[in-house]
Coordinates of C-alpha atoms in Angstrom, one line a residue:
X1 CA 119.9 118.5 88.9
X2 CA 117.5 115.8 88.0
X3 CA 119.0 112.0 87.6
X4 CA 118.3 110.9 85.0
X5 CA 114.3 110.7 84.5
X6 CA 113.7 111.6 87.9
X7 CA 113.7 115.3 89.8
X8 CA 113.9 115.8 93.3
X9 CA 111.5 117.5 95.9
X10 CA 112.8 120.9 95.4
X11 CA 113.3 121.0 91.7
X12 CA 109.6 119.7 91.6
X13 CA 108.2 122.8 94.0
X14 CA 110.3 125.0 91.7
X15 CA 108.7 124.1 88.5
X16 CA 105.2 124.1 90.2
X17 CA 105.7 127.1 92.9
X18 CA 104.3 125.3 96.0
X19 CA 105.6 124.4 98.8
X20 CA 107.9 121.1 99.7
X21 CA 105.4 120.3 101.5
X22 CA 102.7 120.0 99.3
X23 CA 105.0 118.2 96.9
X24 CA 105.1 115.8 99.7
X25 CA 101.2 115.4 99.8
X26 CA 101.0 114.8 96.0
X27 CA 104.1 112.3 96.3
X28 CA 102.2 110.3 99.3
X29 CA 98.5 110.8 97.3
X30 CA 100.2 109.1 94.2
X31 CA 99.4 112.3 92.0
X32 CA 102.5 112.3 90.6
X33 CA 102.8 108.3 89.4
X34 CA 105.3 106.0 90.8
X35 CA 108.0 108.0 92.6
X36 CA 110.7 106.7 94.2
X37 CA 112.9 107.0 97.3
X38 CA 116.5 106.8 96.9
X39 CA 118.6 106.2 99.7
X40 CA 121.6 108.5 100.1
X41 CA 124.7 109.5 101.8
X42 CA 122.5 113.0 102.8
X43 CA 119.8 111.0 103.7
X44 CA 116.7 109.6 102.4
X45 CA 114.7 111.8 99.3
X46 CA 111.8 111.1 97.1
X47 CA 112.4 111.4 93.3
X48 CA 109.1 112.2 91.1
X49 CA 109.5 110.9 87.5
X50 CA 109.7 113.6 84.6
X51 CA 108.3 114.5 82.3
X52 CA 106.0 115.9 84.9
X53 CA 102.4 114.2 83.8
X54 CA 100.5 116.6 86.5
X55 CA 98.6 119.1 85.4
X56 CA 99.1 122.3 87.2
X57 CA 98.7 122.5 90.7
X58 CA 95.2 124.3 91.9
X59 CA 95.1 126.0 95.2
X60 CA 94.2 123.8 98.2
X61 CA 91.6 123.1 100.0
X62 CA 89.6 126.1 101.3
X63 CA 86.4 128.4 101.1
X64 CA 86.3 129.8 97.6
X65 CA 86.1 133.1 96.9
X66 CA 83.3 135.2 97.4
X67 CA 81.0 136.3 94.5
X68 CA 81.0 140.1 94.2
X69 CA 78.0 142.1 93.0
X70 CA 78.5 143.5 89.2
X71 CA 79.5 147.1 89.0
X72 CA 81.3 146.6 92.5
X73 CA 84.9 146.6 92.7

């Protein structure tokens, strides 16, 4: 449930299909804006402003894929 103009972690990895933790590598690289840490009785949890003004997620770092030959499959 987001408060107000905010969404947590796990309502952001939902909407984007990564994982939590790579929400919390955007949150720390500032891609998503100014987010915000609230402090409660659960413990302490970032909240990421909405709407979301991230484009969508591309695939991490990594060796892209390889080019095939035409007329192979």
């Amino acid at each position: 449930m987001p408060f107000g103009k905010f969404a947590t972690i796990m309502e952001t990895e939902r909407h984007y299909g990564v994982t939590r933790q790579r929400i919390h590598q955007l949150v720390l690289d500032g891609s998503f804006g100014e987010c915000r840490k609230f402090e409660g009785p659960g413990g302490t949890c970032w909240l990421i402003p909405i709407p979301y003004k991230r484009k969508p997620i591309v695939p991490g770092p990594g060796r892209p894929r390889k080019e095939m030959p035409s007329g192979t499959k």
